PDB file of C-alpha atoms in Angstrom:
ATOM      1  CA  MET A   1      -4.743   3.279 -16.900  1.00  0.00           C
ATOM      2  CA  PRO A   2      -4.620   0.626 -19.679  1.00  0.00           C
ATOM      3  CA  VAL A   3      -5.990   1.537 -23.062  1.00  0.00           C
ATOM      4  CA  GLN A   4      -8.663  -0.927 -24.096  1.00  0.00           C
ATOM      5  CA  PRO A   5      -8.509  -2.341 -27.629  1.00  0.00           C
ATOM      6  CA  GLU A   6     -11.283  -1.424 -30.009  1.00  0.00           C
ATOM      7  CA  PRO A   7     -13.888  -4.184 -30.413  1.00  0.00           C
ATOM      8  CA  ALA A   8     -13.749  -6.273 -33.574  1.00  0.00           C
ATOM      9  CA  ARG A   9     -16.240  -5.257 -36.237  1.00  0.00           C
ATOM     10  CA  PHE A  10     -18.145  -7.181 -38.887  1.00  0.00           C
ATOM     11  CA  PRO A  11     -18.265  -6.184 -42.579  1.00  0.00           C
ATOM     12  CA  GLY A  12     -21.349  -4.058 -41.929  1.00  0.00           C
ATOM     13  CA  GLY A  13     -19.454  -2.059 -39.341  1.00  0.00           C
ATOM     14  CA  GLU A  14     -21.296  -3.321 -36.260  1.00  0.00           C
ATOM     15  CA  THR A  15     -19.592  -4.943 -33.301  1.00  0.00           C
ATOM     16  CA  SER A  16     -20.488  -8.455 -32.141  1.00  0.00           C
ATOM     17  CA  MET A  17     -22.288  -6.924 -29.170  1.00  0.00           C
ATOM     18  CA  GLN A  18     -24.402  -4.744 -31.463  1.00  0.00           C
ATOM     19  CA  ARG A  19     -25.232  -7.807 -33.560  1.00  0.00           C
ATOM     20  CA  VAL A  20     -26.445  -9.837 -30.608  1.00  0.00           C
ATOM     21  CA  LEU A  21     -28.528  -6.916 -29.333  1.00  0.00           C
ATOM     22  CA  ALA A  22     -30.158  -6.564 -32.739  1.00  0.00           C
ATOM     23  CA  GLN A  23     -30.813 -10.315 -33.049  1.00  0.00           C
ATOM     24  CA  PRO A  24     -31.097 -11.670 -29.497  1.00  0.00           C
ATOM     25  CA  ALA A  25     -31.770 -15.314 -30.385  1.00  0.00           C
ATOM     26  CA  GLY A  26     -31.610 -17.469 -27.293  1.00  0.00           C
ATOM     27  CA  GLY A  27     -32.938 -14.798 -24.949  1.00  0.00           C
ATOM     28  CA  PRO A  28     -31.232 -13.966 -21.663  1.00  0.00           C
ATOM     29  CA  THR A  29     -29.076 -17.102 -21.594  1.00  0.00           C
ATOM     30  CA  VAL A  30     -27.101 -16.115 -24.673  1.00  0.00           C
ATOM     31  CA  LEU A  31     -26.979 -12.443 -23.740  1.00  0.00           C
ATOM     32  CA  ARG A  32     -25.450 -13.302 -20.361  1.00  0.00           C
ATOM     33  CA  ILE A  33     -22.791 -15.489 -21.996  1.00  0.00           C
ATOM     34  CA  VAL A  34     -21.911 -12.820 -24.566  1.00  0.00           C
ATOM     35  CA  LEU A  35     -21.737 -10.105 -21.910  1.00  0.00           C
ATOM     36  CA  GLY A  36     -19.595 -12.306 -19.692  1.00  0.00           C
ATOM     37  CA  THR A  37     -17.239 -13.071 -22.575  1.00  0.00           C
ATOM     38  CA  HIS A  38     -16.727  -9.367 -23.308  1.00  0.00           C
ATOM     39  CA  LEU A  39     -16.172  -8.516 -19.643  1.00  0.00           C
ATOM     40  CA  ARG A  40     -13.612 -11.311 -19.320  1.00  0.00           C
ATOM     41  CA  ARG A  41     -11.732 -10.017 -22.360  1.00  0.00           C
ATOM     42  CA  LEU A  42     -11.687  -6.497 -20.916  1.00  0.00           C
ATOM     43  CA  ARG A  43     -10.427  -7.749 -17.557  1.00  0.00           C
ATOM     44  CA  GLU A  44      -7.669  -9.835 -19.116  1.00  0.00           C
ATOM     45  CA  ALA A  45      -6.620  -6.958 -21.416  1.00  0.00           C
ATOM     46  CA  SER A  46      -6.364  -4.754 -18.315  1.00  0.00           C
ATOM     47  CA  GLY A  47      -4.233  -7.287 -16.469  1.00  0.00           C
ATOM     48  CA  ILE A  48      -6.695  -7.344 -13.557  1.00  0.00           C
ATOM     49  CA  THR A  49      -7.224 -10.489 -11.508  1.00  0.00           C
ATOM     50  CA  ARG A  50     -10.621 -11.954 -10.680  1.00  0.00           C
ATOM     51  CA  GLU A  51      -9.934 -11.211  -7.026  1.00  0.00           C
ATOM     52  CA  ALA A  52      -9.377  -7.497  -7.733  1.00  0.00           C
ATOM     53  CA  ALA A  53     -12.449  -7.337  -9.968  1.00  0.00           C
ATOM     54  CA  GLY A  54     -14.542  -9.045  -7.320  1.00  0.00           C
ATOM     55  CA  HIS A  55     -13.377  -6.558  -4.698  1.00  0.00           C
ATOM     56  CA  ALA A  56     -14.418  -3.681  -6.974  1.00  0.00           C
ATOM     57  CA  ILE A  57     -18.028  -4.900  -7.032  1.00  0.00           C
ATOM     58  CA  ARG A  58     -18.124  -5.920  -3.365  1.00  0.00           C
ATOM     59  CA  GLY A  59     -17.914  -9.603  -4.262  1.00  0.00           C
ATOM     60  CA  SER A  60     -15.433 -12.435  -4.662  1.00  0.00           C
ATOM     61  CA  HIS A  61     -13.397 -13.981  -7.458  1.00  0.00           C
ATOM     62  CA  ALA A  62     -16.045 -16.737  -7.592  1.00  0.00           C
ATOM     63  CA  LYS A  63     -18.716 -14.153  -8.373  1.00  0.00           C
ATOM     64  CA  ILE A  64     -16.602 -12.756 -11.216  1.00  0.00           C
ATOM     65  CA  SER A  65     -16.128 -16.273 -12.552  1.00  0.00           C
ATOM     66  CA  ARG A  66     -19.899 -16.890 -12.547  1.00  0.00           C
ATOM     67  CA  LEU A  67     -20.536 -13.531 -14.233  1.00  0.00           C
ATOM     68  CA  GLU A  68     -17.937 -14.168 -16.926  1.00  0.00           C
ATOM     69  CA  LEU A  69     -19.423 -17.607 -17.648  1.00  0.00           C
ATOM     70  CA  GLY A  70     -22.923 -16.124 -17.931  1.00  0.00           C
ATOM     71  CA  ARG A  71     -24.228 -18.327 -15.128  1.00  0.00           C
ATOM     72  CA  VAL A  72     -25.975 -15.555 -13.170  1.00  0.00           C
ATOM     73  CA  GLY A  73     -27.806 -12.304 -13.816  1.00  0.00           C
ATOM     74  CA  TYR A  74     -26.117  -8.892 -13.792  1.00  0.00           C
ATOM     75  CA  LYS A  75     -26.628  -5.780 -11.730  1.00  0.00           C
ATOM     76  CA  GLU A  76     -26.138  -2.659 -13.843  1.00  0.00           C
ATOM     77  CA  ARG A  77     -24.130  -1.081 -11.021  1.00  0.00           C
ATOM     78  CA  ASP A  78     -21.708  -4.014 -11.058  1.00  0.00           C
ATOM     79  CA  VAL A  79     -21.267  -3.774 -14.825  1.00  0.00           C
ATOM     80  CA  ALA A  80     -20.717  -0.012 -14.627  1.00  0.00           C
ATOM     81  CA  ASP A  81     -18.126  -0.422 -11.870  1.00  0.00           C
ATOM     82  CA  LEU A  82     -16.290  -3.132 -13.807  1.00  0.00           C
ATOM     83  CA  LEU A  83     -16.213  -1.004 -16.959  1.00  0.00           C
ATOM     84  CA  THR A  84     -14.692   1.864 -14.973  1.00  0.00           C
ATOM     85  CA  LEU A  85     -12.132  -0.504 -13.452  1.00  0.00           C
ATOM     86  CA  TYR A  86     -11.248  -1.819 -16.910  1.00  0.00           C
ATOM     87  CA  GLY A  87     -10.779   1.665 -18.335  1.00  0.00           C
ATOM     88  CA  VAL A  88     -13.886   1.790 -20.542  1.00  0.00           C
ATOM     89  CA  HIS A  89     -15.042   5.422 -20.376  1.00  0.00           C
ATOM     90  CA  ASP A  90     -16.596   5.970 -23.810  1.00  0.00           C
ATOM     91  CA  GLN A  91     -20.283   6.580 -23.089  1.00  0.00           C
ATOM     92  CA  LYS A  92     -21.576   4.908 -26.238  1.00  0.00           C
ATOM     93  CA  ARG A  93     -19.592   1.761 -25.565  1.00  0.00           C
ATOM     94  CA  ARG A  94     -20.585   1.727 -21.887  1.00  0.00           C
ATOM     95  CA  GLU A  95     -24.237   2.032 -22.865  1.00  0.00           C
ATOM     96  CA  GLU A  96     -23.923  -1.048 -25.100  1.00  0.00           C
ATOM     97  CA  PHE A  97     -22.732  -3.053 -22.100  1.00  0.00           C
ATOM     98  CA  LEU A  98     -25.440  -1.674 -19.814  1.00  0.00           C
ATOM     99  CA  THR A  99     -28.157  -2.308 -22.389  1.00  0.00           C
ATOM    100  CA  LEU A 100     -26.936  -5.864 -22.747  1.00  0.00           C
ATOM    101  CA  ALA A 101     -27.017  -6.253 -18.941  1.00  0.00           C
ATOM    102  CA  ARG A 102     -30.621  -5.027 -18.816  1.00  0.00           C
ATOM    103  CA  ARG A 103     -31.691  -7.316 -21.648  1.00  0.00           C
ATOM    104  CA  ALA A 104     -29.863 -10.263 -20.087  1.00  0.00           C
ATOM    105  CA  ASN A 105     -32.077  -9.952 -17.010  1.00  0.00           C
ATOM    106  CA  GLU A 106     -35.334 -10.162 -18.964  1.00  0.00           C
ATOM    107  CA  PRO A 107     -37.137 -13.518 -18.570  1.00  0.00           C
ATOM    108  CA  GLY A 108     -37.175 -16.025 -21.430  1.00  0.00           C
ATOM    109  CA  TRP A 109     -40.338 -17.719 -22.720  1.00  0.00           C
ATOM    110  CA  TRP A 110     -39.638 -20.603 -20.357  1.00  0.00           C
ATOM    111  CA  HIS A 111     -40.019 -18.363 -17.296  1.00  0.00           C
ATOM    112  CA  LYS A 112     -43.725 -19.215 -17.064  1.00  0.00           C
ATOM    113  CA  TYR A 113     -42.725 -22.852 -16.538  1.00  0.00           C
ATOM    114  CA  SER A 114     -40.439 -22.043 -13.606  1.00  0.00           C
ATOM    115  CA  ASP A 115     -42.565 -24.184 -11.294  1.00  0.00           C
ATOM    116  CA  VAL A 116     -41.486 -27.334 -13.157  1.00  0.00           C
ATOM    117  CA  LEU A 117     -38.196 -26.178 -14.684  1.00  0.00           C
ATOM    118  CA  PRO A 118     -34.939 -26.796 -12.779  1.00  0.00           C
ATOM    119  CA  ASN A 119     -32.350 -24.020 -13.005  1.00  0.00           C
ATOM    120  CA  TRP A 120     -29.797 -26.240 -14.715  1.00  0.00           C
ATOM    121  CA  LEU A 121     -32.201 -26.911 -17.594  1.00  0.00           C
ATOM    122  CA  GLU A 122     -32.967 -23.233 -18.236  1.00  0.00           C
ATOM    123  CA  THR A 123     -29.499 -22.789 -19.701  1.00  0.00           C
ATOM    124  CA  LEU A 124     -30.069 -25.581 -22.220  1.00  0.00           C
ATOM    125  CA  LEU A 125     -33.342 -24.046 -23.444  1.00  0.00           C
ATOM    126  CA  GLY A 126     -31.646 -20.735 -24.111  1.00  0.00           C
ATOM    127  CA  LEU A 127     -28.712 -22.382 -25.863  1.00  0.00           C
ATOM    128  CA  GLU A 128     -31.036 -24.456 -28.068  1.00  0.00           C
ATOM    129  CA  GLU A 129     -32.822 -21.277 -29.129  1.00  0.00           C
ATOM    130  CA  ALA A 130     -29.546 -19.731 -30.302  1.00  0.00           C
ATOM    131  CA  ALA A 131     -27.859 -22.820 -31.757  1.00  0.00           C
ATOM    132  CA  ALA A 132     -27.172 -23.264 -35.451  1.00  0.00           C
ATOM    133  CA  VAL A 133     -26.593 -27.022 -35.096  1.00  0.00           C
ATOM    134  CA  ILE A 134     -27.635 -29.413 -32.323  1.00  0.00           C
ATOM    135  CA  ARG A 135     -25.991 -32.849 -32.358  1.00  0.00           C
ATOM    136  CA  THR A 136     -27.307 -35.371 -29.867  1.00  0.00           C
ATOM    137  CA  TYR A 137     -26.870 -39.019 -28.973  1.00  0.00           C
ATOM    138  CA  GLU A 138     -29.456 -40.815 -26.838  1.00  0.00           C
ATOM    139  CA  VAL A 139     -29.250 -44.263 -25.301  1.00  0.00           C
ATOM    140  CA  GLN A 140     -32.426 -44.748 -23.268  1.00  0.00           C
ATOM    141  CA  PHE A 141     -34.982 -42.331 -24.718  1.00  0.00           C
ATOM    142  CA  VAL A 142     -35.914 -40.688 -27.992  1.00  0.00           C
ATOM    143  CA  PRO A 143     -34.350 -37.167 -27.885  1.00  0.00           C
ATOM    144  CA  GLY A 144     -36.613 -34.613 -26.215  1.00  0.00           C
ATOM    145  CA  LEU A 145     -36.814 -32.459 -29.355  1.00  0.00           C
ATOM    146  CA  LEU A 146     -38.277 -35.429 -31.273  1.00  0.00           C
ATOM    147  CA  GLN A 147     -40.718 -36.826 -28.711  1.00  0.00           C
ATOM    148  CA  THR A 148     -44.476 -36.974 -29.196  1.00  0.00           C
ATOM    149  CA  ALA A 149     -46.680 -35.658 -26.398  1.00  0.00           C
ATOM    150  CA  ASP A 150     -47.757 -39.177 -25.396  1.00  0.00           C
ATOM    151  CA  TYR A 151     -44.190 -40.463 -25.341  1.00  0.00           C
ATOM    152  CA  ALA A 152     -43.052 -37.370 -23.402  1.00  0.00           C
ATOM    153  CA  ARG A 153     -45.811 -38.027 -20.870  1.00  0.00           C
ATOM    154  CA  ALA A 154     -44.497 -41.562 -20.339  1.00  0.00           C
ATOM    155  CA  VAL A 155     -40.947 -40.208 -19.873  1.00  0.00           C
ATOM    156  CA  VAL A 156     -42.149 -37.595 -17.369  1.00  0.00           C
ATOM    157  CA  ARG A 157     -44.099 -40.181 -15.369  1.00  0.00           C
ATOM    158  CA  LEU A 158     -41.025 -42.403 -15.265  1.00  0.00           C
ATOM    159  CA  GLY A 159     -38.929 -39.605 -13.793  1.00  0.00           C
ATOM    160  CA  HIS A 160     -41.677 -38.172 -11.566  1.00  0.00           C
ATOM    161  CA  PRO A 161     -43.856 -41.126 -10.550  1.00  0.00           C
ATOM    162  CA  ALA A 162     -45.589 -39.265  -7.708  1.00  0.00           C
ATOM    163  CA  ALA A 163     -46.310 -36.065  -9.674  1.00  0.00           C
ATOM    164  CA  PRO A 164     -49.998 -35.077  -9.893  1.00  0.00           C
ATOM    165  CA  VAL A 165     -51.645 -34.905 -13.323  1.00  0.00           C
ATOM    166  CA  PRO A 166     -51.504 -31.066 -13.585  1.00  0.00           C
ATOM    167  CA  GLU A 167     -47.740 -31.113 -12.974  1.00  0.00           C
ATOM    168  CA  VAL A 168     -47.235 -33.860 -15.556  1.00  0.00           C
ATOM    169  CA  ASP A 169     -49.257 -31.802 -18.040  1.00  0.00           C
ATOM    170  CA  ARG A 170     -47.070 -28.762 -17.367  1.00  0.00           C
ATOM    171  CA  ARG A 171     -43.902 -30.735 -17.954  1.00  0.00           C
ATOM    172  CA  VAL A 172     -45.237 -32.158 -21.206  1.00  0.00           C
ATOM    173  CA  ASP A 173     -46.371 -28.701 -22.354  1.00  0.00           C
ATOM    174  CA  LEU A 174     -42.881 -27.372 -21.689  1.00  0.00           C
ATOM    175  CA  ARG A 175     -41.354 -30.103 -23.833  1.00  0.00           C
ATOM    176  CA  MET A 176     -43.779 -29.446 -26.687  1.00  0.00           C
ATOM    177  CA  ARG A 177     -43.134 -25.689 -26.495  1.00  0.00           C
ATOM    178  CA  ARG A 178     -39.414 -26.397 -26.597  1.00  0.00           C
ATOM    179  CA  GLN A 179     -39.821 -28.270 -29.892  1.00  0.00           C
ATOM    180  CA  GLU A 180     -41.270 -25.252 -31.684  1.00  0.00           C
ATOM    181  CA  LEU A 181     -37.768 -24.046 -32.544  1.00  0.00           C
ATOM    182  CA  LEU A 182     -37.486 -26.865 -35.125  1.00  0.00           C
ATOM    183  CA  GLY A 183     -40.307 -25.289 -37.122  1.00  0.00           C
ATOM    184  CA  ARG A 184     -38.802 -21.820 -37.202  1.00  0.00           C
ATOM    185  CA  ARG A 185     -37.312 -20.545 -40.431  1.00  0.00           C
ATOM    186  CA  ASP A 186     -34.146 -19.609 -38.533  1.00  0.00           C
ATOM    187  CA  GLY A 187     -34.232 -22.699 -36.317  1.00  0.00           C
ATOM    188  CA  PRO A 188     -31.269 -25.012 -35.823  1.00  0.00           C
ATOM    189  CA  LYS A 189     -30.334 -28.112 -37.745  1.00  0.00           C
ATOM    190  CA  LEU A 190     -30.870 -31.188 -35.584  1.00  0.00           C
ATOM    191  CA  TRP A 191     -28.624 -34.224 -36.024  1.00  0.00           C
ATOM    192  CA  ALA A 192     -29.699 -37.069 -33.745  1.00  0.00           C
ATOM    193  CA  VAL A 193     -28.186 -40.509 -33.216  1.00  0.00           C
ATOM    194  CA  ILE A 194     -30.584 -42.844 -31.392  1.00  0.00           C
ATOM    195  CA  ASP A 195     -29.549 -46.166 -29.925  1.00  0.00           C
ATOM    196  CA  GLU A 196     -31.742 -49.093 -30.961  1.00  0.00           C
ATOM    197  CA  ALA A 197     -32.369 -49.811 -27.280  1.00  0.00           C
ATOM    198  CA  ALA A 198     -34.390 -46.584 -26.986  1.00  0.00           C
ATOM    199  CA  LEU A 199     -36.648 -47.719 -29.823  1.00  0.00           C
ATOM    200  CA  ARG A 200     -37.079 -51.299 -28.620  1.00  0.00           C
ATOM    201  CA  ARG A 201     -38.193 -50.229 -25.147  1.00  0.00           C
ATOM    202  CA  PRO A 202     -42.030 -49.861 -25.365  1.00  0.00           C
ATOM    203  CA  LEU A 203     -42.231 -46.787 -23.179  1.00  0.00           C
ATOM    204  CA  GLY A 204     -45.863 -45.871 -22.591  1.00  0.00           C
ATOM    205  CA  GLY A 205     -47.119 -49.036 -24.245  1.00  0.00           C
ATOM    206  CA  ARG A 206     -47.425 -50.370 -27.787  1.00  0.00           C
ATOM    207  CA  GLU A 207     -49.614 -47.646 -29.291  1.00  0.00           C
ATOM    208  CA  VAL A 208     -47.599 -44.823 -27.770  1.00  0.00           C
ATOM    209  CA  MET A 209     -44.417 -46.343 -29.196  1.00  0.00           C
ATOM    210  CA  ARG A 210     -45.988 -46.822 -32.618  1.00  0.00           C
ATOM    211  CA  GLY A 211     -46.995 -43.173 -32.609  1.00  0.00           C
ATOM    212  CA  GLN A 212     -43.452 -42.208 -31.688  1.00  0.00           C
ATOM    213  CA  LEU A 213     -41.984 -44.269 -34.527  1.00  0.00           C
ATOM    214  CA  ARG A 214     -44.400 -42.673 -37.005  1.00  0.00           C
ATOM    215  CA  HIS A 215     -43.361 -39.249 -35.700  1.00  0.00           C
ATOM    216  CA  LEU A 216     -39.691 -40.025 -36.327  1.00  0.00           C
ATOM    217  CA  LEU A 217     -40.567 -41.192 -39.841  1.00  0.00           C
ATOM    218  CA  SER A 218     -42.287 -37.849 -40.488  1.00  0.00           C
ATOM    219  CA  PHE A 219     -38.814 -36.266 -40.583  1.00  0.00           C
ATOM    220  CA  ALA A 220     -37.700 -38.465 -43.501  1.00  0.00           C
ATOM    221  CA  ASP A 221     -37.683 -35.568 -45.979  1.00  0.00           C
ATOM    222  CA  ASP A 222     -36.949 -32.686 -43.605  1.00  0.00           C
ATOM    223  CA  PRO A 223     -33.610 -31.205 -44.754  1.00  0.00           C
ATOM    224  CA  ARG A 224     -32.909 -29.746 -41.317  1.00  0.00           C
ATOM    225  CA  VAL A 225     -33.358 -32.974 -39.338  1.00  0.00           C
ATOM    226  CA  THR A 226     -30.982 -35.926 -39.657  1.00  0.00           C
ATOM    227  CA  ILE A 227     -31.799 -39.107 -37.757  1.00  0.00           C
ATOM    228  CA  GLN A 228     -29.371 -42.006 -37.485  1.00  0.00           C
ATOM    229  CA  ILE A 229     -30.109 -45.258 -35.694  1.00  0.00           C
ATOM    230  CA  ALA A 230     -27.272 -47.059 -33.937  1.00  0.00           C
ATOM    231  CA  PRO A 231     -28.388 -50.724 -34.184  1.00  0.00           C
ATOM    232  CA  PHE A 232     -27.331 -53.494 -31.828  1.00  0.00           C
ATOM    233  CA  ALA A 233     -25.508 -55.126 -34.734  1.00  0.00           C
ATOM    234  CA  ILE A 234     -22.673 -52.586 -34.705  1.00  0.00           C
ATOM    235  CA  GLY A 235     -21.545 -53.699 -31.246  1.00  0.00           C
ATOM    236  CA  GLY A 236     -19.920 -51.285 -28.803  1.00  0.00           C
ATOM    237  CA  LEU A 237     -20.225 -47.524 -29.232  1.00  0.00           C
ATOM    238  CA  ALA A 238     -17.757 -44.745 -28.520  1.00  0.00           C
ATOM    239  CA  ALA A 239     -20.178 -42.944 -26.172  1.00  0.00           C
ATOM    240  CA  ALA A 240     -21.568 -45.965 -24.358  1.00  0.00           C
ATOM    241  CA  GLY A 241     -21.310 -44.020 -21.093  1.00  0.00           C
ATOM    242  CA  GLY A 242     -24.446 -41.994 -21.667  1.00  0.00           C
ATOM    243  CA  PRO A 243     -26.265 -39.348 -23.712  1.00  0.00           C
ATOM    244  CA  VAL A 244     -24.351 -36.404 -25.186  1.00  0.00           C
ATOM    245  CA  THR A 245     -25.508 -33.154 -26.799  1.00  0.00           C
ATOM    246  CA  ILE A 246     -23.234 -30.716 -28.631  1.00  0.00           C
ATOM    247  CA  LEU A 247     -24.481 -27.233 -29.502  1.00  0.00           C
ATOM    248  CA  ARG A 248     -22.782 -25.116 -32.163  1.00  0.00           C
ATOM    249  CA  PHE A 249     -23.410 -21.404 -32.773  1.00  0.00           C
ATOM    250  CA  LEU A 250     -22.854 -18.886 -35.552  1.00  0.00           C
ATOM    251  CA  GLU A 251     -22.232 -16.070 -33.049  1.00  0.00           C
ATOM    252  CA  PRO A 252     -18.423 -15.837 -32.684  1.00  0.00           C
ATOM    253  CA  ASP A 253     -18.660 -14.959 -28.978  1.00  0.00           C
ATOM    254  CA  LEU A 254     -20.405 -18.256 -28.233  1.00  0.00           C
ATOM    255  CA  PRO A 255     -18.116 -21.291 -28.079  1.00  0.00           C
ATOM    256  CA  ASP A 256     -19.363 -24.772 -28.898  1.00  0.00           C
ATOM    257  CA  ILE A 257     -20.896 -26.282 -25.767  1.00  0.00           C
ATOM    258  CA  VAL A 258     -21.277 -29.896 -24.641  1.00  0.00           C
ATOM    259  CA  TYR A 259     -24.340 -30.677 -22.529  1.00  0.00           C
ATOM    260  CA  LEU A 260     -24.252 -33.743 -20.271  1.00  0.00           C
ATOM    261  CA  GLU A 261     -27.482 -34.367 -18.391  1.00  0.00           C
ATOM    262  CA  GLN A 262     -27.418 -36.174 -15.066  1.00  0.00           C
ATOM    263  CA  LEU A 263     -30.204 -37.333 -12.750  1.00  0.00           C
ATOM    264  CA  THR A 264     -30.631 -34.083 -10.830  1.00  0.00           C
ATOM    265  CA  SER A 265     -28.195 -31.717 -12.571  1.00  0.00           C
ATOM    266  CA  ALA A 266     -26.239 -31.148 -15.764  1.00  0.00           C
ATOM    267  CA  LEU A 267     -22.732 -30.284 -16.911  1.00  0.00           C
ATOM    268  CA  TYR A 268     -21.972 -27.635 -19.534  1.00  0.00           C
ATOM    269  CA  LEU A 269     -18.489 -27.943 -21.019  1.00  0.00           C
ATOM    270  CA  ASP A 270     -17.021 -25.186 -23.183  1.00  0.00           C
ATOM    271  CA  LYS A 271     -13.250 -25.629 -22.910  1.00  0.00           C
ATOM    272  CA  ARG A 272     -11.915 -26.308 -26.380  1.00  0.00           C
ATOM    273  CA  ALA A 273     -10.030 -29.500 -25.489  1.00  0.00           C
ATOM    274  CA  GLU A 274     -13.068 -31.005 -23.771  1.00  0.00           C
ATOM    275  CA  VAL A 275     -15.440 -30.056 -26.579  1.00  0.00           C
ATOM    276  CA  GLU A 276     -13.103 -31.410 -29.248  1.00  0.00           C
ATOM    277  CA  SER A 277     -12.951 -34.767 -27.443  1.00  0.00           C
ATOM    278  CA  TYR A 278     -16.731 -35.045 -27.529  1.00  0.00           C
ATOM    279  CA  VAL A 279     -16.879 -33.925 -31.155  1.00  0.00           C
ATOM    280  CA  VAL A 280     -14.521 -36.783 -32.049  1.00  0.00           C
ATOM    281  CA  VAL A 281     -16.769 -39.211 -30.156  1.00  0.00           C
ATOM    282  CA  MET A 282     -19.864 -37.869 -31.905  1.00  0.00           C
ATOM    283  CA  ASP A 283     -18.179 -38.144 -35.297  1.00  0.00           C
ATOM    284  CA  ARG A 284     -17.367 -41.784 -34.561  1.00  0.00           C
ATOM    285  CA  LEU A 285     -20.956 -42.429 -33.530  1.00  0.00           C
ATOM    286  CA  CYS A 286     -22.262 -40.913 -36.748  1.00  0.00           C
ATOM    287  CA  ALA A 287     -19.806 -42.939 -38.831  1.00  0.00           C
ATOM    288  CA  ALA A 288     -20.826 -46.195 -37.105  1.00  0.00           C
ATOM    289  CA  ALA A 289     -24.602 -45.620 -37.151  1.00  0.00           C
ATOM    290  CA  GLU A 290     -26.911 -46.198 -40.094  1.00  0.00           C
ATOM    291  CA  THR A 291     -27.317 -43.342 -42.583  1.00  0.00           C
ATOM    292  CA  HIS A 292     -30.457 -41.206 -42.462  1.00  0.00           C
ATOM    293  CA  ASP A 293     -32.064 -43.103 -45.377  1.00  0.00           C
ATOM    294  CA  ARG A 294     -31.191 -46.525 -43.965  1.00  0.00           C
ATOM    295  CA  SER A 295     -32.426 -45.372 -40.566  1.00  0.00           C
ATOM    296  CA  MET A 296     -35.788 -44.459 -42.070  1.00  0.00           C
ATOM    297  CA  ARG A 297     -36.018 -47.987 -43.497  1.00  0.00           C
ATOM    298  CA  PHE A 298     -35.032 -49.361 -40.102  1.00  0.00           C
ATOM    299  CA  LEU A 299     -37.854 -47.384 -38.475  1.00  0.00           C
ATOM    300  CA  THR A 300     -40.332 -48.543 -41.124  1.00  0.00           C
ATOM    301  CA  ASP A 301     -39.413 -52.174 -40.481  1.00  0.00           C
ATOM    302  CA  LEU A 302     -39.591 -51.683 -36.716  1.00  0.00           C
ATOM    303  CA  LEU A 303     -43.033 -50.101 -37.028  1.00  0.00           C
ATOM    304  CA  ALA A 304     -44.224 -53.088 -39.088  1.00  0.00           C
ATOM    305  CA  GLU A 305     -42.964 -55.457 -36.392  1.00  0.00           C
ATOM    306  CA  SER A 306     -44.592 -53.636 -33.488  1.00  0.00           C
TER     307      SER A 306
END
């Protein structure tokens, strides 16, 4: 039976798993990813294949892959069986894993919006809650975290033209609730690059767009929000293919993640090479766009024109 290495500890003596249990920012999404990361490390240290691990929990290698990526919930029995397979017999350490599994199955605040929330978006909400820095580039719309309720309503109606008013209201409420993380003392820093096209398009009408521009200007002196406008004058952009969001975390068991939203789904990239490619693109975008101060002047001028 392989001897499992002792988990790394922080200066205070706690393990990374103990830290995330004590400060579970991000809710079940982050807890599932952290638990999956630890289980993957144990499996690899034991020299056990995904196929063998899947067989041990009456599943397949695909199930193990989903568990290790934090894409699905955990059954305590499965976690217990995997720990036994990986040679983890210390009761205190096993209980940490099982506690994490239980907590990872608890619903997040967004659970009450499940009637209007696609599964692929739930992951993003949890990651935003846990992120230290969110970098985003938008081509067609103002970023969701910076939208006013009226502007968000226009965006929702564009994407769901046949939705009844109560459903539209629910979707707008979800977006407004999502934005509350920017007001938290421990909330993330938001760094947004917005294409001029998104600001020139009068979504919702003139007054709605004027309200949205004023809302963006309200972040002029917010040290945790950086807004850069990418004007038409700079020509082609490195990420002309579409919007990109990069989430960065302080928790060492959470890799940087790239979020790419599509019409009816989304991609989450966490392989280092892929993430680094998008970071380079984002850096180029930020270097080409106007600075925060110049962007505020740009918005002021655009508001005066509208």
